[in-house]
Amino acid sequence: MFLKDIVLDGFDTGKVKIICGSWVQPKTDKTQKKRIFFTAKSYLPSNTPNGLMRLRAEELVNLRGNEQGERKNTERIYDYDVYNDLGNLDKSDDLARPVLSGKQHPYPRRCITGRRQCDKDPYSEKLATSTIYVPRDEAFSDIKELTFSAKTLYCALHALIPTIQTSIVDSDLGFPYFTAIDFLFNVGINLPPLTKQGFWKTLIPRLVKAIEDSSEDVLCFETPEAMTRERFFWFRDEEFAWQTLAGLNPLCIKLVTISFFLHFNTIKQKKLFILDYHDLMLPYVQKVRTLKNTTLYGSRTVFFLTPDGMLRPLAIELVRPPMDGKPQWKEVYTPSWNSTDCWLWRLAKAQVLAIDAGYHQLISHWLRTHCCTEPYIIATNRQLSVMHPIYRLLHPHFRYTMEINALAREKLINADGIIESTFSPGKFSMELSSAVYDMVWRFDHEALPQDLINRGMAAEDPNSSHGLKLTIEDYPYANDGLVLWDALKQWVTDYVNHYYPDPKLVASDQELQAWWKEIKTVGHGDKKDAPWWPELKTPKDLIEIVTTIAWVASGHHAAVNFGQYPYAGYFPNRPTIARINMPTEDNSEEGWKFLLEKPEVVLLRCFPSQVQAATVMTVLDVLSNHSPDEEYLGQLAEPAWEEDPLVKSAFERFNGKLTEFEGVVDARNANKELKNRNGAGITPYELLKPFSDSGVTGKGVPYSISI
């Protein structure tokens, strides 16, 4: 039974509310210990009433657990393990994957499941025979299970996608012409009936529709808004550049600070920007090219900032390292009026987009939000009592994340899963994610202001709004994100200062210090010796740490997740994989002749196959969806926040700022001076607009990584 809360009446002081928010097992389950629930009033460890101190400590011990063996889905045990359950060596040698941990493959930790070791690999876990364990209170609620997004994601991964893959006869078959891509939106793919007529339409109503005059179940995709505005939006260089600032992955564009081959004065004036995937991707080029129908390059893409504040692509450099007895190959492509060079430029853009799509999904999305947040959740439950004010501040930011991550390990990032079979890094995807975690990720740069400064996209300026001066003034992600960051930080500041009026209370809070230590030394233990971890000694330190964690789970995740179908639903705009090399690399007479005669076909051959495209579009549609029970940042207060008048008042101010920000976003999108947000065919940037209806809306910032 899910017990929401208990209200005790009859006291002289009035009613007493006990917040439960937890699943309670039947008394017949003798393995479960008696439950302890506390009132809505929050206490620091030092001011806990004497009668509650033993119970407070006892509940934390229960949550940490000390039992051996496989965890049961009824349990509430929070502990750590490494990512050793992505491969399946027992089934096939080709499904072996490295354990992600330690010096060779550093990675954050996941929640323990306690499953047995593989028969062939003592360092890896056997796959789950049913659902992967998550602590009971982290699983989807009954309402969530019955609503669209959770049910659809499960059904899409377990039933619909395998059906798609068997419905298309040749899994390597590409699209013969561009109008065949349009058929996905207006004709669809016929699906075989599963057990009864109309089953698919009942199961996944948005994706599977009844086509007029047809008795078949048909997979027919919604047309993304960008395509309804301009059918050939994806073909334009302006769109290619604009999306680095206001698209699905606006977190990778950087200021050029060193000269490659361009004039020094242009760099000094901060006019050159770069998408640089050269050093990160180059070690994987040879590995990825051993895979069937897949290629990869190290790439650099340089942009110029025009006087009207928009980026213009100048050049793309593609590099292949020495391999197979051949010397290094690299070439620079530029926009051109020459027909052949024009098509080579388009092919080079497709290569870069495939690289960027893989980096977005594996790093900007999975690693930096889903993966890195799980250790925060585990540590919070192990070290902070539910009575702790910081536990109650962070709790809504962790809703459903562990369940989503478990599902990802089962079907998305696992060996031969959706990511490996449809994105460029293929079977080396998670190995690449580990390498980027090792080389790039650091907690202090996950705060939005510091991330912008680190990339050269902003500089500290106390006289400017938000204390930063943006390098590109019309940078939609940064402009909206900083408003959201400031509102979130002010709410956290008011909250923390209320519970820690004396700065010394932070350093003396044993639960809080154990929490931060465990995040650094266990949850992110492979980086425990890094010098950049923030100290936790003062309320200011705590505010920055908590705001960063909350931002990653809310604003950061919303910016890279809920635009997936709107931006990538028409996959030529963001192909997830490049399947053929550049014609100028191989430089064969036959290939060159085919390019001259059929350049459009060459581009189509570079794009994902029909199976890959339909699979990715299905998953992105579901992942972009807001559930009807979504909880949006600052919309509704947690019960514990309403118990204290000062905290309640601070939250109401937070809600008011976000409500006001809704209008600010609308005004910015209507401003003709902001050319990265307004213009013919331009899709309004709304990904950080706080509130949303359910469905695929391209806006709305939930508290947590809930899908």
XYZ file of C-alpha atoms in Angstrom:
707
model
C 0.000 0.000 0.000
C 1.253 3.477 -0.799
C 0.812 5.555 2.349
C 0.762 9.254 1.547
C 0.455 10.815 4.990
C -1.117 10.426 8.432
C -2.922 13.218 10.275
C -3.303 12.923 14.062
C -6.084 14.965 15.653
C -6.965 15.802 19.243
C -3.849 17.673 20.377
C -4.089 21.035 22.157
C -1.781 22.473 19.512
C -3.984 21.239 16.676
C -3.494 18.555 14.064
C -0.125 16.866 13.582
C 0.780 15.819 10.028
C 3.145 12.914 9.442
C 4.546 12.732 5.927
C 4.947 9.162 4.698
C 5.098 9.148 0.899
C 6.178 5.523 0.952
C 5.145 1.994 0.140
C 4.289 -0.131 3.171
C 4.566 -3.916 2.889
C 1.986 -6.288 4.421
C 2.606 -7.703 7.892
C 2.852 -11.161 6.340
C 6.213 -10.137 4.838
C 8.396 -11.059 7.810
C 11.588 -9.867 6.065
C 10.518 -6.228 6.323
C 11.371 -4.221 9.417
C 8.758 -2.061 11.107
C 8.468 1.330 9.465
C 9.328 4.659 11.042
C 7.624 7.858 9.882
C 8.243 11.411 11.051
C 6.223 14.604 11.211
C 6.453 17.316 8.581
C 8.645 19.482 10.799
C 12.295 19.497 9.728
C 15.194 19.248 12.173
C 18.943 19.508 11.880
C 20.692 16.644 13.704
C 21.769 19.049 16.456
C 18.238 20.226 17.298
C 16.416 16.913 16.977
C 14.177 16.227 20.002
C 15.785 13.641 22.287
C 12.941 11.190 21.809
C 13.537 11.085 18.058
C 17.324 10.837 17.908
C 17.491 7.056 18.203
C 14.704 6.591 15.646
C 16.373 9.050 13.276
C 19.618 7.074 13.351
C 17.838 3.710 13.170
C 15.958 4.631 9.983
C 19.207 5.565 8.207
C 20.747 2.231 9.191
C 17.710 0.438 7.747
C 18.051 2.276 4.439
C 21.751 1.475 4.085
C 21.163 -2.238 4.512
C 23.723 -4.907 5.300
C 22.168 -7.987 3.715
C 23.855 -10.116 1.099
C 22.228 -11.490 -2.022
C 19.947 -10.125 -4.679
C 17.763 -7.202 -3.731
C 13.988 -7.690 -3.742
C 11.668 -5.157 -5.357
C 9.874 -4.699 -2.023
C 13.057 -3.525 -0.286
C 14.284 -0.013 0.375
C 18.043 -0.593 0.351
C 20.327 2.150 -1.009
C 23.895 1.118 -1.755
C 26.445 1.472 -4.537
C 27.766 -0.692 -7.332
C 29.666 -0.179 -10.570
C 28.264 -0.331 -14.100
C 28.964 -4.010 -14.636
C 25.570 -5.055 -15.997
C 25.557 -3.569 -19.499
C 27.071 -6.556 -21.324
C 25.887 -10.128 -21.747
C 28.973 -12.287 -22.242
C 27.052 -15.412 -21.215
C 24.946 -15.021 -24.344
C 27.629 -13.996 -26.836
C 31.285 -12.949 -26.870
C 30.248 -9.984 -29.021
C 28.086 -8.701 -26.150
C 31.003 -8.391 -23.716
C 31.396 -4.858 -22.370
C 34.007 -3.413 -20.008
C 33.131 -2.775 -16.377
C 32.896 0.980 -15.931
C 34.945 1.851 -12.850
C 38.533 2.400 -11.767
C 41.458 4.019 -13.541
C 40.863 2.461 -16.950
C 37.154 3.259 -17.242
C 36.159 5.714 -14.470
C 32.438 6.296 -14.018
C 29.824 7.298 -11.430
C 28.206 4.572 -9.346
C 24.737 3.091 -9.723
C 22.390 1.493 -7.211
C 23.266 -2.017 -6.124
C 21.081 -4.915 -7.270
C 23.063 -7.808 -5.758
C 22.572 -10.116 -8.745
C 24.876 -13.102 -9.260
C 28.029 -12.918 -11.344
C 28.110 -13.948 -14.981
C 29.268 -17.495 -15.685
C 32.011 -16.342 -18.066
C 32.962 -13.061 -16.396
C 33.292 -12.891 -12.591
C 33.499 -9.080 -12.725
C 30.086 -8.619 -14.369
C 26.536 -9.235 -13.194
C 24.002 -11.512 -14.794
C 21.160 -9.728 -16.518
C 17.924 -9.300 -14.600
C 15.311 -11.993 -15.160
C 12.528 -9.450 -14.651
C 12.679 -5.747 -13.849
C 15.928 -4.303 -12.503
C 15.832 -3.572 -8.777
C 15.361 -0.040 -7.535
C 14.402 0.819 -3.946
C 10.625 0.546 -3.668
C 10.010 4.238 -3.072
C 12.005 5.150 -6.197
C 9.754 3.129 -8.523
C 6.971 4.672 -10.575
C 3.774 5.320 -8.662
C 0.611 3.518 -9.742
C -0.560 6.750 -11.347
C 2.702 7.103 -13.242
C 2.521 3.461 -14.358
C -0.992 3.967 -15.692
C -0.310 7.267 -17.433
C 1.066 7.761 -20.878
C 4.797 8.280 -20.577
C 5.858 5.435 -18.278
C 3.626 2.836 -19.899
C 4.528 3.990 -23.389
C 8.271 3.933 -22.743
C 8.089 0.411 -21.383
C 5.869 -0.812 -24.229
C 7.906 0.950 -26.893
C 11.156 -0.612 -25.678
C 9.791 -4.097 -25.022
C 7.193 -4.568 -27.744
C 6.923 -1.900 -30.426
C 10.584 -1.498 -31.401
C 11.206 -5.255 -31.828
C 8.085 -5.324 -34.000
C 9.388 -2.448 -36.140
C 12.682 -4.229 -36.580
C 10.964 -7.378 -37.839
C 8.456 -5.482 -40.006
C 11.229 -4.004 -42.176
C 12.751 -6.891 -44.090
C 16.271 -5.517 -44.620
C 17.674 -3.957 -41.444
C 20.414 -2.182 -43.441
C 18.047 -0.721 -46.035
C 18.229 3.052 -46.276
C 15.680 5.468 -47.683
C 15.644 5.465 -51.507
C 14.530 9.115 -51.757
C 13.503 11.940 -49.441
C 9.789 11.569 -50.043
C 10.116 8.066 -48.568
C 11.086 9.760 -45.292
C 7.916 11.834 -45.508
C 5.906 8.594 -45.657
C 6.797 8.008 -41.994
C 4.610 11.015 -41.163
C 1.731 10.682 -43.601
C 1.609 6.989 -44.569
C 3.352 5.164 -41.740
C 4.574 1.604 -41.214
C 2.076 -1.235 -41.137
C 2.382 -3.249 -37.947
C 1.266 -6.845 -37.558
C -1.562 -7.320 -35.027
C -0.131 -8.431 -31.705
C -3.003 -10.367 -30.168
C -6.150 -8.534 -31.121
C -7.283 -5.883 -33.562
C -6.317 -2.387 -32.510
C -3.971 -3.563 -29.758
C -1.195 -1.174 -30.693
C -3.528 1.834 -30.790
C -4.684 1.033 -27.267
C -1.146 0.502 -26.044
C 0.585 3.503 -27.608
C -2.108 5.902 -28.818
C 0.076 8.847 -29.869
C 2.390 6.804 -32.060
C 0.060 4.176 -33.475
C -2.934 5.601 -35.264
C -5.791 4.371 -37.375
C -5.290 5.518 -40.940
C -8.529 6.318 -42.729
C -9.950 3.383 -44.705
C -7.476 1.007 -43.096
C -8.150 -1.787 -40.652
C -4.436 -2.184 -39.895
C -2.417 -0.831 -36.986
C -0.088 1.771 -38.440
C 2.966 3.422 -36.896
C 2.608 7.017 -38.050
C 4.705 9.799 -36.560
C 3.603 13.309 -35.640
C 5.196 15.956 -37.871
C 7.623 18.065 -35.784
C 6.785 21.758 -35.556
C 10.009 22.841 -37.274
C 9.043 20.844 -40.364
C 5.510 22.269 -40.409
C 7.026 25.748 -40.406
C 9.540 25.048 -43.161
C 9.905 21.691 -44.861
C 13.566 22.160 -45.774
C 14.640 23.840 -42.524
C 17.246 21.135 -41.878
C 19.022 21.831 -45.182
C 20.015 25.416 -44.345
C 23.398 26.465 -42.923
C 21.614 29.025 -40.738
C 19.665 26.237 -39.033
C 22.832 24.200 -38.563
C 24.481 27.142 -36.786
C 21.387 28.357 -34.914
C 20.828 25.004 -33.247
C 24.221 25.166 -31.525
C 22.736 28.046 -29.480
C 19.054 27.126 -29.266
C 18.774 23.506 -30.283
C 18.907 20.147 -28.596
C 22.567 20.368 -27.575
C 23.445 24.002 -26.822
C 26.037 22.955 -24.222
C 29.032 22.290 -26.492
C 29.652 25.469 -28.482
C 32.862 27.179 -27.297
C 34.742 30.400 -27.916
C 37.907 29.950 -29.981
C 40.816 31.135 -27.861
C 43.746 29.818 -29.898
C 44.537 30.225 -33.570
C 44.227 27.273 -35.937
C 44.388 28.912 -39.317
C 42.482 32.166 -38.973
C 43.342 35.795 -38.299
C 44.369 36.602 -34.707
C 42.298 39.800 -34.562
C 39.128 37.826 -35.220
C 39.904 35.663 -32.189
C 40.741 38.701 -30.076
C 37.374 40.245 -30.946
C 35.622 37.033 -29.824
C 34.054 36.380 -33.200
C 35.054 32.730 -33.678
C 33.350 29.733 -32.052
C 33.872 26.014 -32.357
C 32.264 22.623 -31.917
C 35.344 20.583 -31.135
C 35.023 16.785 -31.096
C 38.524 16.145 -32.428
C 40.440 14.930 -29.375
C 37.492 13.073 -27.836
C 36.456 11.131 -30.934
C 39.795 10.471 -32.626
C 40.806 7.514 -30.378
C 37.524 5.798 -31.302
C 37.592 6.245 -35.074
C 39.424 3.003 -35.828
C 37.327 1.028 -33.321
C 34.006 2.329 -34.630
C 34.972 1.669 -38.228
C 35.251 -2.043 -37.488
C 31.463 -2.021 -37.066
C 29.138 -2.721 -39.963
C 27.718 0.282 -41.858
C 29.189 2.836 -39.440
C 31.876 5.471 -39.669
C 33.341 8.169 -37.467
C 35.738 11.105 -37.644
C 37.430 13.478 -35.289
C 35.834 16.801 -36.150
C 36.120 20.532 -35.634
C 33.465 22.972 -36.857
C 34.234 26.698 -36.819
C 31.583 29.439 -36.774
C 31.778 33.214 -37.230
C 29.630 35.614 -35.193
C 27.957 38.038 -37.595
C 27.099 41.655 -36.695
C 23.429 40.704 -36.235
C 24.367 38.239 -33.483
C 23.940 35.012 -35.450
C 26.511 32.328 -36.140
C 27.643 31.442 -39.647
C 29.495 28.154 -40.286
C 32.920 28.784 -41.828
C 34.606 25.398 -42.021
C 34.448 21.748 -41.010
C 37.605 19.727 -40.482
C 37.254 15.939 -40.538
C 40.169 13.769 -39.438
C 40.873 10.047 -39.682
C 43.953 8.832 -37.786
C 46.575 6.520 -39.331
C 44.994 3.082 -39.692
C 45.027 -0.044 -41.838
C 48.451 0.877 -43.199
C 47.225 4.297 -44.380
C 48.604 7.631 -43.155
C 46.448 10.192 -41.366
C 43.771 11.747 -43.530
C 42.141 15.090 -42.911
C 40.291 17.612 -44.980
C 38.633 20.977 -44.474
C 35.250 21.650 -46.077
C 33.702 25.071 -46.534
C 30.411 26.440 -47.878
C 30.659 26.938 -51.597
C 28.800 28.063 -54.718
C 30.366 25.187 -56.638
C 27.863 22.338 -56.950
C 30.265 19.505 -56.084
C 31.807 21.344 -53.140
C 28.311 22.267 -52.005
C 27.327 18.594 -51.738
C 30.598 17.720 -50.016
C 29.792 20.449 -47.481
C 26.359 18.913 -46.895
C 27.895 15.491 -46.383
C 30.436 16.953 -43.948
C 27.579 18.587 -42.005
C 25.844 15.197 -41.796
C 29.021 13.693 -40.313
C 29.257 16.461 -37.702
C 25.565 16.200 -36.828
C 25.906 12.454 -36.257
C 28.879 13.056 -33.953
C 27.017 15.802 -32.108
C 23.905 13.605 -31.779
C 25.962 10.844 -30.177
C 27.721 13.265 -27.841
C 24.413 14.850 -26.885
C 22.750 11.539 -26.033
C 25.715 9.952 -24.250
C 27.212 12.975 -22.497
C 25.016 16.099 -22.373
C 21.951 13.975 -21.624
C 22.748 10.555 -20.125
C 26.072 11.175 -18.349
C 25.659 14.735 -17.084
C 22.065 14.351 -15.877
C 20.787 10.768 -15.433
C 24.049 9.040 -14.569
C 25.730 11.675 -12.398
C 22.541 12.328 -10.418
C 22.062 8.722 -9.251
C 24.921 8.884 -6.692
C 23.356 12.053 -5.231
C 20.089 10.160 -4.727
C 21.775 7.178 -3.068
C 23.877 9.357 -0.741
C 20.889 11.522 0.209
C 18.883 8.491 1.312
C 21.825 6.858 3.112
C 23.141 9.893 4.984
C 20.351 12.477 5.360
C 17.363 11.685 7.528
C 13.959 12.345 5.989
C 13.650 14.979 8.756
C 16.746 16.780 7.472
C 15.795 20.058 5.733
C 18.248 19.415 2.870
C 16.728 15.971 2.298
C 13.315 17.607 2.000
C 14.680 20.318 -0.295
C 16.292 17.813 -2.673
C 13.698 15.038 -2.544
C 11.429 16.341 -5.362
C 14.492 16.665 -7.615
C 15.048 12.885 -7.449
C 11.556 11.646 -8.329
C 11.538 8.587 -10.653
C 15.179 9.030 -11.734
C 16.439 5.681 -10.473
C 13.565 3.839 -12.168
C 14.284 5.574 -15.477
C 17.996 4.806 -15.140
C 17.288 1.135 -14.447
C 15.142 0.958 -17.571
C 17.949 2.627 -19.527
C 20.439 -0.019 -18.360
C 18.021 -2.692 -19.482
C 17.112 -1.435 -22.966
C 18.846 1.810 -23.953
C 22.543 1.834 -22.998
C 23.033 -1.938 -22.725
C 25.018 -4.057 -25.181
C 23.213 -4.093 -28.538
C 20.558 -1.778 -27.067
C 18.920 1.239 -28.685
C 21.929 3.564 -28.320
C 24.501 1.063 -29.581
C 22.396 0.042 -32.573
C 21.367 3.528 -33.712
C 24.094 6.020 -32.700
C 27.552 6.499 -34.210
C 29.806 5.203 -31.399
C 27.973 1.854 -31.591
C 29.237 -0.791 -29.149
C 31.835 1.687 -27.869
C 29.195 4.190 -26.718
C 29.523 3.662 -22.975
C 33.287 3.346 -23.204
C 33.288 6.785 -24.845
C 30.958 8.102 -22.133
C 33.454 6.893 -19.527
C 36.357 8.575 -21.354
C 34.523 11.917 -21.420
C 33.655 11.569 -17.725
C 37.357 11.043 -17.072
C 38.623 13.932 -19.197
C 35.868 16.526 -18.995
C 33.349 16.118 -16.176
C 33.813 18.052 -12.955
C 31.147 18.955 -10.429
C 32.004 22.647 -10.147
C 31.495 23.140 -13.895
C 27.972 21.685 -13.784
C 26.665 24.979 -12.381
C 25.282 26.928 -15.337
C 27.276 30.172 -14.799
C 30.537 28.272 -14.419
C 29.780 26.099 -17.445
C 29.280 29.216 -19.580
C 32.489 30.784 -18.280
C 34.425 27.563 -18.836
C 33.344 27.455 -22.480
C 34.175 31.119 -23.035
C 30.493 31.880 -23.610
C 30.385 34.318 -20.689
C 32.675 36.327 -18.423
C 32.143 37.523 -14.881
C 30.798 41.067 -14.769
C 29.206 42.369 -11.545
C 27.575 45.205 -13.490
C 25.748 42.856 -15.856
C 22.544 40.939 -15.345
C 23.153 37.666 -13.447
C 26.726 38.824 -12.773
C 27.764 37.607 -16.243
C 28.301 39.186 -19.622
C 27.444 36.757 -22.410
C 29.895 36.532 -25.298
C 26.923 36.082 -27.653
C 24.158 38.311 -26.327
C 21.371 36.439 -28.123
C 22.101 32.944 -26.777
C 18.622 31.539 -26.004
C 19.741 28.626 -23.813
C 21.989 30.863 -21.719
C 19.564 33.784 -21.513
C 16.645 31.663 -20.339
C 18.815 29.333 -18.297
C 20.346 32.141 -16.247
C 16.909 33.483 -15.268
C 15.927 29.993 -14.161
C 19.262 29.492 -12.355
C 18.914 32.780 -10.463
C 15.347 31.995 -9.361
C 16.360 28.508 -8.247
C 19.431 29.776 -6.406
C 17.427 32.454 -4.585
C 14.918 29.836 -3.412
C 17.757 27.592 -2.192
C 19.424 30.590 -0.525
C 16.279 31.553 1.381
C 15.754 27.945 2.429
C 19.336 27.236 3.535
C 19.722 30.509 5.422
C 16.490 29.786 7.299
C 17.756 26.450 8.631
C 21.394 27.512 9.065
C 21.220 30.988 10.682
C 24.637 30.362 12.235
C 27.266 29.542 9.570
C 28.991 27.145 12.000
C 25.967 24.843 11.835
C 26.999 23.649 8.349
C 30.430 22.399 9.416
C 29.005 20.776 12.553
C 26.120 19.011 10.771
C 27.321 15.400 10.869
C 24.674 14.075 8.475
C 25.394 16.804 5.942
C 29.168 16.319 6.089
C 28.793 12.525 5.726
C 26.480 13.103 2.742
C 28.939 15.310 0.865
C 31.889 13.075 1.713
C 30.063 9.999 0.405
C 29.128 11.731 -2.860
C 32.787 12.607 -3.463
C 34.514 9.465 -2.244
C 31.990 6.745 -3.118
C 29.281 7.924 -5.512
C 31.891 9.635 -7.691
C 34.727 7.683 -6.121
C 36.790 7.434 -9.295
C 37.272 11.216 -9.004
C 37.633 11.401 -5.239
C 41.146 12.886 -5.417
C 40.262 15.662 -7.872
C 41.258 19.098 -6.503
C 38.170 20.898 -7.833
C 35.566 19.411 -5.468
C 33.970 22.320 -3.553
C 34.388 22.478 0.199
C 31.319 22.332 2.427
C 31.980 24.612 5.373
C 29.545 27.511 5.092
C 25.932 28.148 4.036
C 27.320 29.733 0.850
C 29.091 26.469 -0.016
C 25.913 24.505 0.645
C 23.798 26.858 -1.479
C 26.117 26.451 -4.466
C 26.268 22.646 -4.139
C 22.524 22.166 -3.720
C 21.663 24.632 -6.505
C 23.999 22.789 -8.860
C 22.408 19.415 -8.086
C 18.900 20.859 -8.435
C 19.794 22.644 -11.701
C 21.194 19.494 -13.302
C 18.019 17.571 -12.446
C 15.665 20.324 -13.598
C 16.847 23.002 -16.036
C 19.802 21.150 -17.558
C 17.810 17.967 -18.125
C 14.807 19.819 -19.539
C 17.018 21.672 -22.024
C 18.496 18.467 -23.473
C 15.523 16.106 -23.161
C 12.123 17.556 -23.997
C 13.205 18.916 -27.373
C 14.365 15.527 -28.626
C 11.374 14.828 -30.828
C 10.706 18.479 -31.816
C 14.309 18.874 -33.017
C 15.270 15.344 -34.061
C 11.899 13.811 -34.964
C 12.698 14.639 -38.578
C 15.967 12.736 -38.480
C 17.826 14.410 -41.414
C 18.058 17.426 -39.110
C 19.982 15.349 -36.557
C 21.028 11.984 -38.021
C 22.179 9.771 -35.176
C 24.653 7.827 -37.257
C 26.801 8.308 -40.365
C 27.035 5.073 -42.339
C 29.526 5.885 -45.111
C 32.849 7.700 -45.377
C 33.320 10.997 -47.137
C 33.825 10.414 -50.897
C 37.021 12.480 -50.773
C 38.578 10.131 -48.219
C 38.227 6.949 -50.241
C 38.543 8.941 -53.471
C 37.677 5.959 -55.635
C 36.795 6.591 -59.251
C 33.519 4.714 -58.875
C 32.512 6.589 -55.713
C 33.386 9.960 -57.186
C 31.394 9.219 -60.332
C 28.372 8.229 -58.232
C 28.619 11.467 -56.233
C 28.604 13.520 -59.437
C 25.600 11.646 -60.826
C 23.542 10.980 -57.661
C 24.614 13.346 -54.836
C 21.230 13.107 -53.102
C 21.486 9.309 -52.957
C 24.965 9.571 -51.400
C 23.528 11.745 -48.627
C 20.668 9.292 -48.081
C 23.176 6.420 -47.834
C 25.016 8.384 -45.145
C 21.811 8.778 -43.109
C 20.462 6.083 -40.748
C 18.730 3.030 -42.203
C 14.952 2.732 -42.152
C 15.073 0.515 -39.062
C 17.458 2.852 -37.244
C 15.409 5.943 -38.106
C 12.060 4.420 -37.059
C 13.597 3.074 -33.841
C 15.150 6.395 -32.849
C 12.035 8.384 -33.741
C 9.900 6.079 -31.595
C 12.173 6.412 -28.576
C 12.627 10.179 -28.944
C 8.871 10.690 -29.168
C 8.339 8.858 -25.878
C 11.286 10.498 -24.098
C 10.033 13.966 -25.095
C 6.663 13.357 -23.467
C 5.409 14.927 -20.238
C 3.328 12.631 -18.064
C -0.049 13.923 -16.819
C 1.287 13.652 -13.253
C 4.469 15.653 -14.008
C 5.613 17.924 -11.178
C 7.043 21.160 -12.567
C 9.722 23.245 -10.913
C 8.234 25.731 -8.466
C 4.632 24.954 -9.333
C 3.480 23.201 -6.141
C 5.125 23.216 -2.715
C 6.105 20.039 -0.916
C 4.006 19.389 2.243
C 7.021 19.896 4.517
C 7.674 23.338 3.011
C 4.162 24.468 3.863
C 4.620 23.573 7.538
C 6.968 26.508 8.126
C 5.519 29.973 7.319
C 8.904 31.454 6.344
C 9.738 28.557 4.018
C 6.239 28.697 2.553
C 6.637 32.410 1.889
C 10.025 31.854 0.201
C 8.509 29.206 -2.038
C 5.656 31.509 -3.018
C 8.226 34.083 -4.137
C 9.956 31.349 -6.142
C 6.663 30.379 -7.768
C 5.947 34.027 -8.557
C 9.314 34.471 -10.304
C 8.759 31.394 -12.461
C 5.218 32.454 -13.346
C 6.581 35.845 -14.382
C 9.320 34.131 -16.384
C 6.654 32.427 -18.509
C 5.755 35.848 -19.905
C 9.412 36.803 -20.310
C 9.996 33.793 -22.571
C 6.965 34.710 -24.695
C 8.179 38.301 -24.994
C 11.672 37.206 -26.001
C 10.333 34.886 -28.683
C 8.206 37.737 -30.062
C 11.119 40.208 -30.130
C 12.184 40.744 -33.749
C 15.572 42.037 -32.597
C 16.422 38.569 -31.217
C 17.153 36.818 -34.477
C 18.053 33.520 -32.812
C 14.487 33.354 -31.480
C 12.389 35.147 -34.071
C 12.226 35.035 -37.844
C 10.815 33.224 -40.854
C 10.684 29.512 -40.070
C 12.394 29.923 -36.652
C 10.925 27.717 -33.941
C 10.404 29.664 -30.678
C 12.828 28.597 -27.940
C 10.653 27.336 -25.080
C 12.581 24.409 -23.607
C 13.216 26.298 -20.352
C 9.712 27.705 -20.072
C 8.796 26.384 -16.603
C 5.306 24.932 -16.976
C 3.608 22.747 -19.574
C 0.604 20.625 -20.388
C 1.107 16.873 -20.724
C 2.378 15.409 -23.976
C 5.155 16.391 -26.390
C 5.127 20.168 -26.001
C 8.774 21.235 -26.330
C 8.560 23.139 -23.034
C 8.210 22.557 -19.287
C 10.877 22.063 -16.589
C 10.061 19.227 -14.174
C 11.768 19.138 -10.774
C 13.435 15.860 -11.638
C 14.730 13.562 -14.336
C 11.390 11.794 -14.539
C 11.613 10.401 -18.093
